[in-house]
PDB file of C-alpha atoms and ligand atoms in Angstrom:
ATOM      1  CA  MET H 823     170.914 -34.653 226.237  1.00  0.00           C
ATOM      2  CA  ASP H 824     172.837 -37.192 224.152  1.00  0.00           C
ATOM      3  CA  TYR H 825     170.559 -40.254 224.589  1.00  0.00           C
ATOM      4  CA  PRO H 826     172.548 -42.780 222.508  1.00  0.00           C
ATOM      5  CA  LYS H 827     175.639 -41.911 224.563  1.00  0.00           C
ATOM      6  CA  LEU H 828     173.665 -42.256 227.818  1.00  0.00           C
ATOM      7  CA  ASN H 829     172.252 -45.593 226.663  1.00  0.00           C
ATOM      8  CA  SER H 830     175.711 -46.843 225.910  1.00  0.00           C
ATOM      9  CA  ILE H 831     176.941 -45.751 229.369  1.00  0.00           C
ATOM     10  CA  PHE H 832     173.991 -47.572 231.014  1.00  0.00           C
ATOM     11  CA  SER H 833     174.559 -50.692 228.978  1.00  0.00           C
ATOM     12  CA  ASN H 834     178.266 -50.680 229.883  1.00  0.00           C
ATOM     13  CA  LEU H 835     177.354 -50.198 233.533  1.00  0.00           C
ATOM     14  CA  ALA H 836     174.900 -53.099 233.348  1.00  0.00           C
ATOM     15  CA  SER H 837     177.508 -55.424 231.934  1.00  0.00           C
ATOM     16  CA  LEU H 838     180.062 -54.215 234.511  1.00  0.00           C
ATOM     17  CA  ASN H 839     177.435 -54.915 237.156  1.00  0.00           C
ATOM     18  CA  ARG H 840     176.804 -58.380 235.712  1.00  0.00           C
ATOM     19  CA  TYR H 841     180.438 -59.336 236.025  1.00  0.00           C
ATOM     20  CA  THR H 842     181.467 -57.309 239.057  1.00  0.00           C
ATOM     21  CA  TYR H 843     178.520 -57.280 241.424  1.00  0.00           C
ATOM     22  CA  MET H 844     175.514 -59.160 240.167  1.00  0.00           C
ATOM     23  CA  SER H 845     176.751 -62.662 239.446  1.00  0.00           C
ATOM     24  CA  LYS H 846     175.528 -65.253 241.890  1.00  0.00           C
ATOM     25  CA  ILE H 847     178.071 -67.514 243.519  1.00  0.00           C
ATOM     26  CA  ALA H 848     177.576 -71.288 243.484  1.00  0.00           C
ATOM     27  CA  LEU H 849     179.779 -73.680 245.436  1.00  0.00           C
ATOM     28  CA  ILE H 850     179.782 -77.176 243.947  1.00  0.00           C
ATOM     29  CA  THR H 851     181.370 -80.115 245.756  1.00  0.00           C
ATOM     30  CA  GLY H 852     182.586 -82.933 243.544  1.00  0.00           C
ATOM     31  CA  ALA H 853     182.999 -80.704 240.487  1.00  0.00           C
ATOM     32  CA  THR H 854     185.719 -82.868 238.924  1.00  0.00           C
ATOM     33  CA  SER H 855     183.406 -85.441 237.368  1.00  0.00           C
ATOM     34  CA  GLY H 856     179.878 -86.495 236.411  1.00  0.00           C
ATOM     35  CA  ILE H 857     176.987 -84.486 237.800  1.00  0.00           C
ATOM     36  CA  GLY H 858     179.231 -81.893 239.463  1.00  0.00           C
ATOM     37  CA  ALA H 859     181.210 -81.211 236.286  1.00  0.00           C
ATOM     38  CA  ALA H 860     178.062 -80.962 234.128  1.00  0.00           C
ATOM     39  CA  THR H 861     176.483 -78.593 236.654  1.00  0.00           C
ATOM     40  CA  SER H 862     179.626 -76.453 236.674  1.00  0.00           C
ATOM     41  CA  HIS H 863     179.351 -76.081 232.893  1.00  0.00           C
ATOM     42  CA  LEU H 864     175.664 -75.214 232.916  1.00  0.00           C
ATOM     43  CA  LEU H 865     175.924 -72.713 235.763  1.00  0.00           C
ATOM     44  CA  ALA H 866     178.976 -71.085 234.182  1.00  0.00           C
ATOM     45  CA  ALA H 867     177.030 -70.771 230.926  1.00  0.00           C
ATOM     46  CA  ASN H 868     174.270 -69.080 232.914  1.00  0.00           C
ATOM     47  CA  GLY H 869     176.477 -66.431 234.466  1.00  0.00           C
ATOM     48  CA  PHE H 870     177.259 -67.916 237.874  1.00  0.00           C
ATOM     49  CA  ASP H 871     180.632 -67.406 239.543  1.00  0.00           C
ATOM     50  CA  LEU H 872     181.799 -70.778 240.787  1.00  0.00           C
ATOM     51  CA  ILE H 873     183.683 -72.257 243.705  1.00  0.00           C
ATOM     52  CA  LEU H 874     184.733 -75.649 242.392  1.00  0.00           C
ATOM     53  CA  THR H 875     185.870 -78.362 244.773  1.00  0.00           C
ATOM     54  CA  GLY H 876     187.172 -81.918 244.621  1.00  0.00           C
ATOM     55  CA  ARG H 877     190.285 -83.923 245.457  1.00  0.00           C
ATOM     56  CA  ARG H 878     191.755 -84.113 241.927  1.00  0.00           C
ATOM     57  CA  ASN H 879     193.451 -80.764 241.501  1.00  0.00           C
ATOM     58  CA  LYS H 880     194.517 -81.362 237.879  1.00  0.00           C
ATOM     59  CA  ARG H 881     190.893 -81.846 236.895  1.00  0.00           C
ATOM     60  CA  LEU H 882     189.866 -78.701 238.771  1.00  0.00           C
ATOM     61  CA  VAL H 883     192.503 -76.672 236.936  1.00  0.00           C
ATOM     62  CA  GLU H 884     191.410 -78.110 233.555  1.00  0.00           C
ATOM     63  CA  LEU H 885     187.769 -77.394 234.361  1.00  0.00           C
ATOM     64  CA  GLU H 886     188.523 -73.814 235.344  1.00  0.00           C
ATOM     65  CA  HIS H 887     190.397 -73.292 232.075  1.00  0.00           C
ATOM     66  CA  GLU H 888     187.525 -74.754 230.051  1.00  0.00           C
ATOM     67  CA  LEU H 889     184.888 -72.636 231.798  1.00  0.00           C
ATOM     68  CA  ALA H 890     186.952 -69.478 231.425  1.00  0.00           C
ATOM     69  CA  THR H 891     187.525 -70.142 227.720  1.00  0.00           C
ATOM     70  CA  LYS H 892     183.965 -71.162 226.870  1.00  0.00           C
ATOM     71  CA  TYR H 893     181.933 -68.836 229.087  1.00  0.00           C
ATOM     72  CA  LYS H 894     184.399 -66.303 230.537  1.00  0.00           C
ATOM     73  CA  ALA H 895     183.404 -67.756 233.901  1.00  0.00           C
ATOM     74  CA  LYS H 896     185.012 -66.569 237.122  1.00  0.00           C
ATOM     75  CA  CYS H 897     186.074 -69.631 239.154  1.00  0.00           C
ATOM     76  CA  LEU H 898     187.815 -70.259 242.432  1.00  0.00           C
ATOM     77  CA  LEU H 899     189.290 -73.684 243.077  1.00  0.00           C
ATOM     78  CA  LEU H 900     189.419 -75.436 246.433  1.00  0.00           C
ATOM     79  CA  CYS H 901     191.092 -78.823 246.480  1.00  0.00           C
ATOM     80  CA  PHE H 902     190.120 -80.817 249.565  1.00  0.00           C
ATOM     81  CA  ASP H 903     188.698 -84.091 250.805  1.00  0.00           C
ATOM     82  CA  VAL H 904     185.185 -83.616 252.235  1.00  0.00           C
ATOM     83  CA  ARG H 905     185.862 -86.444 254.710  1.00  0.00           C
ATOM     84  CA  LYS H 906     188.600 -84.434 256.432  1.00  0.00           C
ATOM     85  CA  LEU H 907     187.078 -81.852 258.758  1.00  0.00           C
ATOM     86  CA  GLU H 908     190.289 -79.859 259.052  1.00  0.00           C
ATOM     87  CA  GLN H 909     190.751 -79.688 255.275  1.00  0.00           C
ATOM     88  CA  VAL H 910     187.141 -78.567 254.816  1.00  0.00           C
ATOM     89  CA  GLN H 911     187.493 -75.850 257.434  1.00  0.00           C
ATOM     90  CA  THR H 912     190.875 -74.590 256.210  1.00  0.00           C
ATOM     91  CA  ALA H 913     189.759 -74.504 252.581  1.00  0.00           C
ATOM     92  CA  LEU H 914     186.500 -72.688 253.242  1.00  0.00           C
ATOM     93  CA  ASP H 915     188.045 -70.299 255.784  1.00  0.00           C
ATOM     94  CA  SER H 916     190.585 -69.308 253.128  1.00  0.00           C
ATOM     95  CA  LEU H 917     187.863 -67.724 250.987  1.00  0.00           C
ATOM     96  CA  ALA H 918     187.925 -63.943 250.715  1.00  0.00           C
ATOM     97  CA  GLU H 919     184.833 -62.253 252.177  1.00  0.00           C
ATOM     98  CA  ASN H 920     183.263 -61.609 248.747  1.00  0.00           C
ATOM     99  CA  TRP H 921     183.509 -65.339 247.900  1.00  0.00           C
ATOM    100  CA  LYS H 922     181.873 -66.271 251.206  1.00  0.00           C
ATOM    101  CA  ALA H 923     178.661 -64.722 249.882  1.00  0.00           C
ATOM    102  CA  VAL H 924     177.657 -68.121 248.538  1.00  0.00           C
ATOM    103  CA  ASP H 925     174.167 -68.014 247.004  1.00  0.00           C
ATOM    104  CA  VAL H 926     173.912 -71.670 246.034  1.00  0.00           C
ATOM    105  CA  LEU H 927     175.575 -74.642 247.724  1.00  0.00           C
ATOM    106  CA  ILE H 928     175.402 -77.913 245.830  1.00  0.00           C
ATOM    107  CA  ASN H 929     176.386 -80.799 248.087  1.00  0.00           C
ATOM    108  CA  ASN H 930     177.135 -83.279 245.333  1.00  0.00           C
ATOM    109  CA  ALA H 931     180.394 -85.053 246.311  1.00  0.00           C
ATOM    110  CA  GLY H 932     179.538 -88.648 247.000  1.00  0.00           C
ATOM    111  CA  LEU H 933     180.027 -92.244 246.060  1.00  0.00           C
ATOM    112  CA  ALA H 934     179.067 -95.859 246.431  1.00  0.00           C
ATOM    113  CA  VAL H 935     181.863 -98.327 247.090  1.00  0.00           C
ATOM    114  CA  GLY H 936     181.251-102.043 246.666  1.00  0.00           C
ATOM    115  CA  LEU H 937     178.020-103.995 246.362  1.00  0.00           C
ATOM    116  CA  ASP H 938     177.720-106.491 249.165  1.00  0.00           C
ATOM    117  CA  THR H 939     175.537-107.804 251.951  1.00  0.00           C
ATOM    118  CA  VAL H 940     175.883-106.294 255.401  1.00  0.00           C
ATOM    119  CA  ASP H 941     177.238-109.543 256.849  1.00  0.00           C
ATOM    120  CA  ASN H 942     179.978-109.613 254.215  1.00  0.00           C
ATOM    121  CA  GLY H 943     180.688-105.946 253.448  1.00  0.00           C
ATOM    122  CA  GLU H 944     184.136-104.345 253.584  1.00  0.00           C
ATOM    123  CA  ILE H 945     184.389-102.094 256.624  1.00  0.00           C
ATOM    124  CA  ASP H 946     186.603 -99.675 254.693  1.00  0.00           C
ATOM    125  CA  ASP H 947     183.916 -99.320 251.979  1.00  0.00           C
ATOM    126  CA  TRP H 948     181.371 -98.455 254.655  1.00  0.00           C
ATOM    127  CA  GLU H 949     183.645 -95.834 256.212  1.00  0.00           C
ATOM    128  CA  ARG H 950     184.263 -94.208 252.813  1.00  0.00           C
ATOM    129  CA  MET H 951     180.549 -93.986 252.013  1.00  0.00           C
ATOM    130  CA  ILE H 952     179.438 -92.763 255.431  1.00  0.00           C
ATOM    131  CA  ASP H 953     182.331 -90.296 255.772  1.00  0.00           C
ATOM    132  CA  THR H 954     181.838 -88.845 252.281  1.00  0.00           C
ATOM    133  CA  ASN H 955     178.086 -88.901 251.730  1.00  0.00           C
ATOM    134  CA  VAL H 956     176.960 -88.022 255.245  1.00  0.00           C
ATOM    135  CA  LYS H 957     179.781 -86.463 257.244  1.00  0.00           C
ATOM    136  CA  GLY H 958     181.262 -84.622 254.240  1.00  0.00           C
ATOM    137  CA  LEU H 959     177.900 -83.049 253.443  1.00  0.00           C
ATOM    138  CA  LEU H 960     177.544 -82.039 257.089  1.00  0.00           C
ATOM    139  CA  TYR H 961     181.067 -80.562 257.348  1.00  0.00           C
ATOM    140  CA  VAL H 962     180.586 -78.390 254.257  1.00  0.00           C
ATOM    141  CA  SER H 963     177.055 -77.328 255.253  1.00  0.00           C
ATOM    142  CA  ARG H 964     178.247 -76.486 258.784  1.00  0.00           C
ATOM    143  CA  LYS H 965     180.677 -73.911 257.327  1.00  0.00           C
ATOM    144  CA  VAL H 966     178.568 -72.433 254.540  1.00  0.00           C
ATOM    145  CA  THR H 967     175.123 -72.246 256.178  1.00  0.00           C
ATOM    146  CA  PRO H 968     176.114 -69.567 258.753  1.00  0.00           C
ATOM    147  CA  TRP H 969     177.283 -67.316 255.884  1.00  0.00           C
ATOM    148  CA  MET H 970     173.863 -67.723 254.272  1.00  0.00           C
ATOM    149  CA  LYS H 971     172.081 -67.109 257.580  1.00  0.00           C
ATOM    150  CA  GLU H 972     173.991 -63.879 258.064  1.00  0.00           C
ATOM    151  CA  ARG H 973     172.846 -62.669 254.634  1.00  0.00           C
ATOM    152  CA  LYS H 974     169.337 -64.136 255.099  1.00  0.00           C
ATOM    153  CA  THR H 975     169.501 -65.687 251.666  1.00  0.00           C
ATOM    154  CA  GLY H 976     170.770 -68.831 250.012  1.00  0.00           C
ATOM    155  CA  HIS H 977     169.847 -72.115 248.421  1.00  0.00           C
ATOM    156  CA  ILE H 978     171.212 -75.528 249.356  1.00  0.00           C
ATOM    157  CA  ILE H 979     170.776 -78.474 246.995  1.00  0.00           C
ATOM    158  CA  ASN H 980     171.710 -81.857 248.411  1.00  0.00           C
ATOM    159  CA  ILE H 981     172.227 -84.690 245.950  1.00  0.00           C
ATOM    160  CA  SER H 982     170.406 -87.735 247.237  1.00  0.00           C
ATOM    161  CA  SER H 983     169.454 -90.765 245.134  1.00  0.00           C
ATOM    162  CA  ILE H 984     166.711 -93.285 244.429  1.00  0.00           C
ATOM    163  CA  ALA H 985     168.779 -95.069 247.110  1.00  0.00           C
ATOM    164  CA  GLY H 986     167.548 -92.381 249.502  1.00  0.00           C
ATOM    165  CA  LYS H 987     163.962 -93.406 248.807  1.00  0.00           C
ATOM    166  CA  GLU H 988     164.191 -97.196 248.894  1.00  0.00           C
ATOM    167  CA  SER H 989     166.743 -99.787 249.953  1.00  0.00           C
ATOM    168  CA  TYR H 990     168.040-102.615 247.819  1.00  0.00           C
ATOM    169  CA  PRO H 991     169.988-105.708 248.815  1.00  0.00           C
ATOM    170  CA  MET H 992     173.778-105.377 248.658  1.00  0.00           C
ATOM    171  CA  GLY H 993     173.437-101.602 248.759  1.00  0.00           C
ATOM    172  CA  GLY H 994     172.388-101.266 252.380  1.00  0.00           C
ATOM    173  CA  VAL H 995     175.099 -98.873 253.493  1.00  0.00           C
ATOM    174  CA  TYR H 996     174.933 -96.650 250.384  1.00  0.00           C
ATOM    175  CA  CYS H 997     171.121 -96.568 250.739  1.00  0.00           C
ATOM    176  CA  GLY H 998     171.566 -95.740 254.428  1.00  0.00           C
ATOM    177  CA  THR H 999     173.780 -92.764 253.596  1.00  0.00           C
ATOM    178  CA  LYS H1000     171.309 -91.419 251.045  1.00  0.00           C
ATOM    179  CA  HIS H1001     168.356 -91.924 253.403  1.00  0.00           C
ATOM    180  CA  ALA H1002     170.443 -89.868 255.851  1.00  0.00           C
ATOM    181  CA  VAL H1003     170.839 -87.149 253.199  1.00  0.00           C
ATOM    182  CA  GLN H1004     167.042 -87.029 252.855  1.00  0.00           C
ATOM    183  CA  ALA H1005     166.517 -86.857 256.636  1.00  0.00           C
ATOM    184  CA  ILE H1006     169.202 -84.228 257.236  1.00  0.00           C
ATOM    185  CA  SER H1007     167.963 -82.109 254.327  1.00  0.00           C
ATOM    186  CA  HIS H1008     164.398 -82.132 255.637  1.00  0.00           C
ATOM    187  CA  ALA H1009     165.575 -80.958 259.061  1.00  0.00           C
ATOM    188  CA  MET H1010     167.756 -78.244 257.491  1.00  0.00           C
ATOM    189  CA  ARG H1011     164.803 -77.069 255.413  1.00  0.00           C
ATOM    190  CA  ILE H1012     162.754 -76.504 258.571  1.00  0.00           C
ATOM    191  CA  GLU H1013     165.643 -75.035 260.601  1.00  0.00           C
ATOM    192  CA  LEU H1014     166.396 -72.498 257.887  1.00  0.00           C
ATOM    193  CA  LEU H1015     162.802 -71.331 257.274  1.00  0.00           C
ATOM    194  CA  PRO H1016     163.240 -68.144 259.384  1.00  0.00           C
ATOM    195  CA  TYR H1017     166.247 -67.133 257.278  1.00  0.00           C
ATOM    196  CA  GLY H1018     164.567 -67.470 253.889  1.00  0.00           C
ATOM    197  CA  ILE H1019     167.123 -70.083 252.898  1.00  0.00           C
ATOM    198  CA  LYS H1020     165.872 -72.726 250.498  1.00  0.00           C
ATOM    199  CA  VAL H1021     166.842 -76.379 250.867  1.00  0.00           C
ATOM    200  CA  GLY H1022     166.048 -79.043 248.302  1.00  0.00           C
ATOM    201  CA  THR H1023     167.048 -82.574 247.425  1.00  0.00           C
ATOM    202  CA  ILE H1024     167.368 -84.248 244.056  1.00  0.00           C
ATOM    203  CA  ALA H1025     167.126 -88.019 244.017  1.00  0.00           C
ATOM    204  CA  PRO H1026     168.288 -89.393 240.669  1.00  0.00           C
ATOM    205  CA  GLY H1027     168.040 -92.949 239.406  1.00  0.00           C
ATOM    206  CA  MET H1028     170.834 -94.257 237.194  1.00  0.00           C
ATOM    207  CA  VAL H1029     173.100 -91.537 235.777  1.00  0.00           C
ATOM    208  CA  ASP H1030     175.961 -92.317 233.409  1.00  0.00           C
ATOM    209  CA  THR H1031     179.007 -90.944 235.273  1.00  0.00           C
ATOM    210  CA  GLU H1032     182.100 -92.408 236.921  1.00  0.00           C
ATOM    211  CA  PHE H1033     179.796 -93.602 239.716  1.00  0.00           C
ATOM    212  CA  SER H1034     179.811 -97.286 238.703  1.00  0.00           C
ATOM    213  CA  ASN H1035     183.574 -97.307 237.997  1.00  0.00           C
ATOM    214  CA  VAL H1036     184.070 -96.057 241.538  1.00  0.00           C
ATOM    215  CA  ARG H1037     181.546 -98.516 242.982  1.00  0.00           C
ATOM    216  CA  PHE H1038     183.281-101.437 241.239  1.00  0.00           C
ATOM    217  CA  LYS H1039     186.763-100.125 242.067  1.00  0.00           C
ATOM    218  CA  GLY H1040     187.949 -99.578 238.504  1.00  0.00           C
ATOM    219  CA  ASP H1041     186.321-102.661 236.922  1.00  0.00           C
ATOM    220  CA  ASP H1042     185.199-100.872 233.736  1.00  0.00           C
ATOM    221  CA  GLU H1043     183.506-103.934 232.179  1.00  0.00           C
ATOM    222  CA  ARG H1044     181.315-104.425 235.228  1.00  0.00           C
ATOM    223  CA  ALA H1045     180.587-100.703 235.352  1.00  0.00           C
ATOM    224  CA  LYS H1046     179.515-100.671 231.688  1.00  0.00           C
ATOM    225  CA  GLY H1047     177.182-103.605 232.358  1.00  0.00           C
ATOM    226  CA  VAL H1048     175.103-101.445 234.709  1.00  0.00           C
ATOM    227  CA  TYR H1049     173.780 -99.419 231.751  1.00  0.00           C
ATOM    228  CA  LYS H1050     173.557-102.258 229.247  1.00  0.00           C
ATOM    229  CA  GLY H1051     170.371-102.304 227.131  1.00  0.00           C
ATOM    230  CA  MET H1052     168.916 -99.141 228.642  1.00  0.00           C
ATOM    231  CA  THR H1053     169.425 -95.390 228.383  1.00  0.00           C
ATOM    232  CA  PRO H1054     170.486 -93.904 231.717  1.00  0.00           C
ATOM    233  CA  LEU H1055     170.136 -90.252 232.651  1.00  0.00           C
ATOM    234  CA  SER H1056     173.031 -88.054 231.597  1.00  0.00           C
ATOM    235  CA  PRO H1057     174.830 -85.736 234.027  1.00  0.00           C
ATOM    236  CA  LYS H1058     173.424 -82.870 231.930  1.00  0.00           C
ATOM    237  CA  ASP H1059     169.861 -84.032 232.744  1.00  0.00           C
ATOM    238  CA  ILE H1060     170.645 -83.526 236.432  1.00  0.00           C
ATOM    239  CA  ALA H1061     172.449 -80.228 235.812  1.00  0.00           C
ATOM    240  CA  GLU H1062     169.366 -78.907 233.987  1.00  0.00           C
ATOM    241  CA  THR H1063     167.170 -79.999 236.885  1.00  0.00           C
ATOM    242  CA  ILE H1064     169.443 -78.208 239.347  1.00  0.00           C
ATOM    243  CA  LEU H1065     169.371 -75.051 237.219  1.00  0.00           C
ATOM    244  CA  PHE H1066     165.566 -75.214 237.144  1.00  0.00           C
ATOM    245  CA  MET H1067     165.410 -75.602 240.941  1.00  0.00           C
ATOM    246  CA  ILE H1068     167.716 -72.680 241.659  1.00  0.00           C
ATOM    247  CA  THR H1069     166.059 -70.290 239.235  1.00  0.00           C
ATOM    248  CA  ARG H1070     162.499 -70.504 240.595  1.00  0.00           C
ATOM    249  CA  PRO H1071     160.952 -67.274 241.935  1.00  0.00           C
ATOM    250  CA  ALA H1072     161.818 -66.281 245.521  1.00  0.00           C
ATOM    251  CA  HIS H1073     158.563 -67.713 246.950  1.00  0.00           C
ATOM    252  CA  VAL H1074     159.024 -71.181 245.381  1.00  0.00           C
ATOM    253  CA  ASN H1075     161.129 -74.000 246.862  1.00  0.00           C
ATOM    254  CA  ILE H1076     161.298 -77.415 245.251  1.00  0.00           C
ATOM    255  CA  ASP H1077     161.770 -79.552 248.346  1.00  0.00           C
ATOM    256  CA  ASP H1078     162.420 -82.984 246.924  1.00  0.00           C
ATOM    257  CA  LEU H1079     162.664 -84.188 243.378  1.00  0.00           C
ATOM    258  CA  LEU H1080     162.875 -87.815 242.182  1.00  0.00           C
ATOM    259  CA  ILE H1081     164.174 -88.119 238.618  1.00  0.00           C
ATOM    260  CA  MET H1082     164.528 -91.434 236.817  1.00  0.00           C
ATOM    261  CA  PRO H1083     165.493 -92.715 233.388  1.00  0.00           C
ATOM    262  CA  THR H1084     162.347 -93.629 231.448  1.00  0.00           C
ATOM    263  CA  ALA H1085     163.477 -97.277 231.505  1.00  0.00           C
ATOM    264  CA  GLN H1086     163.855 -97.381 235.310  1.00  0.00           C
ATOM    265  CA  GLY H1087     160.788 -97.757 237.550  1.00  0.00           C
ATOM    266  CA  SER H1088     162.467 -98.385 240.902  1.00  0.00           C
ATOM    267  CA  ALA H1089     165.972 -99.000 242.212  1.00  0.00           C
ATOM    268  CA  ARG H1090     165.709-102.600 240.978  1.00  0.00           C
ATOM    269  CA  ASP H1091     163.235-102.469 238.086  1.00  0.00           C
ATOM    270  CA  VAL H1092     164.981-101.607 234.852  1.00  0.00           C
ATOM    271  CA  PHE H1093     163.608-102.496 231.428  1.00  0.00           C
ATOM    272  CA  ARG H1094     166.460-103.596 229.164  1.00  0.00           C
ATOM    273  CA  THR H1095     166.297-104.453 225.464  1.00  0.00           C
TER     274      THR H1095
HETATM  275  P1  LIG X  38     181.253 -89.306 239.904  1.00  0.00           P
HETATM  276  O1  LIG X  38     182.082 -90.406 240.468  1.00  0.00           O
HETATM  277  O2  LIG X  38     181.342 -89.040 238.456  1.00  0.00           O
HETATM  278  O3  LIG X  38     181.563 -87.943 240.702  1.00  0.00           O
HETATM  279  C1  LIG X  38     181.718 -87.929 242.096  1.00  0.00           C
HETATM  280  C2  LIG X  38     182.329 -86.610 242.532  1.00  0.00           C
HETATM  281  O4  LIG X  38     182.439 -86.626 243.966  1.00  0.00           O
HETATM  282  C3  LIG X  38     183.731 -86.426 241.970  1.00  0.00           C
HETATM  283  O5  LIG X  38     183.866 -85.098 241.514  1.00  0.00           O
HETATM  284  C4  LIG X  38     184.646 -86.668 243.158  1.00  0.00           C
HETATM  285  O6  LIG X  38     185.781 -85.810 243.092  1.00  0.00           O
HETATM  286  C5  LIG X  38     183.750 -86.209 244.327  1.00  0.00           C
HETATM  287  N1  LIG X  38     184.181 -86.857 245.566  1.00  0.00           N
HETATM  288  C6  LIG X  38     184.086 -88.167 245.901  1.00  0.00           C
HETATM  289  N2  LIG X  38     184.650 -88.382 247.097  1.00  0.00           N
HETATM  290  C7  LIG X  38     185.105 -87.174 247.530  1.00  0.00           C
HETATM  291  C8  LIG X  38     185.797 -86.741 248.695  1.00  0.00           C
HETATM  292  N3  LIG X  38     186.124 -87.598 249.687  1.00  0.00           N
HETATM  293  N4  LIG X  38     186.118 -85.448 248.806  1.00  0.00           N
HETATM  294  C9  LIG X  38     185.795 -84.565 247.827  1.00  0.00           C
HETATM  295  N5  LIG X  38     185.137 -84.899 246.719  1.00  0.00           N
HETATM  296  C10 LIG X  38     184.810 -86.193 246.559  1.00  0.00           C
HETATM  297  O7  LIG X  38     179.748 -89.647 240.323  1.00  0.00           O
HETATM  298  P2  LIG X  38     178.379 -88.832 240.160  1.00  0.00           P
HETATM  299  O8  LIG X  38     178.567 -87.585 239.422  1.00  0.00           O
HETATM  300  O9  LIG X  38     177.386 -89.801 239.681  1.00  0.00           O
HETATM  301  O10 LIG X  38     178.066 -88.553 241.689  1.00  0.00           O
HETATM  302  C11 LIG X  38     177.654 -87.295 242.197  1.00  0.00           C
HETATM  303  C12 LIG X  38     176.591 -87.503 243.260  1.00  0.00           C
HETATM  304  O11 LIG X  38     175.429 -88.062 242.659  1.00  0.00           O
HETATM  305  C13 LIG X  38     176.972 -88.473 244.377  1.00  0.00           C
HETATM  306  O12 LIG X  38     176.536 -87.928 245.609  1.00  0.00           O
HETATM  307  C14 LIG X  38     176.189 -89.733 244.057  1.00  0.00           C
HETATM  308  O13 LIG X  38     175.923 -90.497 245.185  1.00  0.00           O
HETATM  309  C15 LIG X  38     174.944 -89.130 243.456  1.00  0.00           C
HETATM  310  N6  LIG X  38     174.131 -89.998 242.612  1.00  0.00           N
HETATM  311  C16 LIG X  38     174.684 -90.604 241.499  1.00  0.00           C
HETATM  312  C17 LIG X  38     173.896 -91.428 240.704  1.00  0.00           C
HETATM  313  C18 LIG X  38     174.445 -92.163 239.523  1.00  0.00           C
HETATM  314  O14 LIG X  38     173.790 -93.135 239.073  1.00  0.00           O
HETATM  315  N7  LIG X  38     175.553 -91.740 238.966  1.00  0.00           N
HETATM  316  C19 LIG X  38     172.464 -91.608 241.005  1.00  0.00           C
HETATM  317  C20 LIG X  38     172.007 -90.939 242.174  1.00  0.00           C
HETATM  318  C21 LIG X  38     172.817 -90.152 242.922  1.00  0.00           C
HETATM  319  P3  LIG X  38     187.282 -86.264 243.423  1.00  0.00           P
HETATM  320  O15 LIG X  38     187.408 -87.725 243.133  1.00  0.00           O
HETATM  321  O16 LIG X  38     188.118 -85.378 242.556  1.00  0.00           O
HETATM  322  O17 LIG X  38     187.447 -85.933 244.872  1.00  0.00           O
HETATM  323  C1  LIG X  39     172.960 -94.171 242.474  1.00  0.00           C
HETATM  324  C2  LIG X  39     171.832 -94.962 241.931  1.00  0.00           C
HETATM  325  O1  LIG X  39     170.582 -97.169 241.935  1.00  0.00           O
HETATM  326  O2  LIG X  39     172.997 -97.279 242.148  1.00  0.00           O
HETATM  327  O3  LIG X  39     172.608 -93.408 243.568  1.00  0.00           O
HETATM  328  O4  LIG X  39     171.667 -96.551 243.977  1.00  0.00           O
HETATM  329  S1  LIG X  39     171.777 -96.554 242.551  1.00  0.00           S
END
């Protein structure tokens, strides 16, 4: 028996397996920026095949190119608005059967728009936050969860916030949407117990992304001020936390994880120098 030759055949088969059959599939909403983009990089580097979604197609195409070049990652792009039920359904229905075997769903797409009291808030801002953060998460989960149930496996990570743990003035509606993410996630966790599907939430404090630019509608100076005199979390910090959560042994589920910058003690208590 020619053992070196056999070894080489086995090692080739293993690598074929790794790329053809064994890679786990992660679907990340809001992959075009911030936490979603950083998570796409880290999961690609760790051998995941990725379904990347967002509204900005150019960014999705650039991201795919970067991940293919850096990590030889296999990506599938779906450009849609999570607020639009029909778009969500059409996009996800278009997946080939092998891509519907989603192992990890990261419901990350979300935003805060405006900072105002309830008696003065812009109705359109409210609609955008509620439709994206709550209904968008529900629309995507409604499509993907049955695929996981069928396979009796899967892991759903919902991105919440410190705003899902406490409310602060002028952020009532954003806080309401993130409290809803916490409540919905907890119910999903219990509903999916019989299927062995894990559900977990991550609630970050301040993370340096495009979040504040979006909240302040393109006012970059105001957005920069949010992180003045303190070191916020980086999107990579959250990506690493997600990777940790989804690589625990089969019997371990991290249900709910609050992660804050060292300089932030609550939604409103930030130590600045
Ligand atoms: P970014 O603004 O950098 O990224 C937001 C992502 O969400 C983008 O990829 C954007 O893609 C996507 N998105 C927004 N609206 C829609 C939509 N209608 N349809 C599809 N995709 C959408 O912010 P973050 O990375 O910070 O935000 C990610 C998540 O983290 C959000 O849920 C946010 O609430 C949460 N979070 C953020 C914190 C922070 O301080 N940054 C702290 C705690 C939680 P596109 O525009 O291409 O559609
Ligand atoms: C984002 C963090 O403090 O602006 O979810 O609500 S905060």
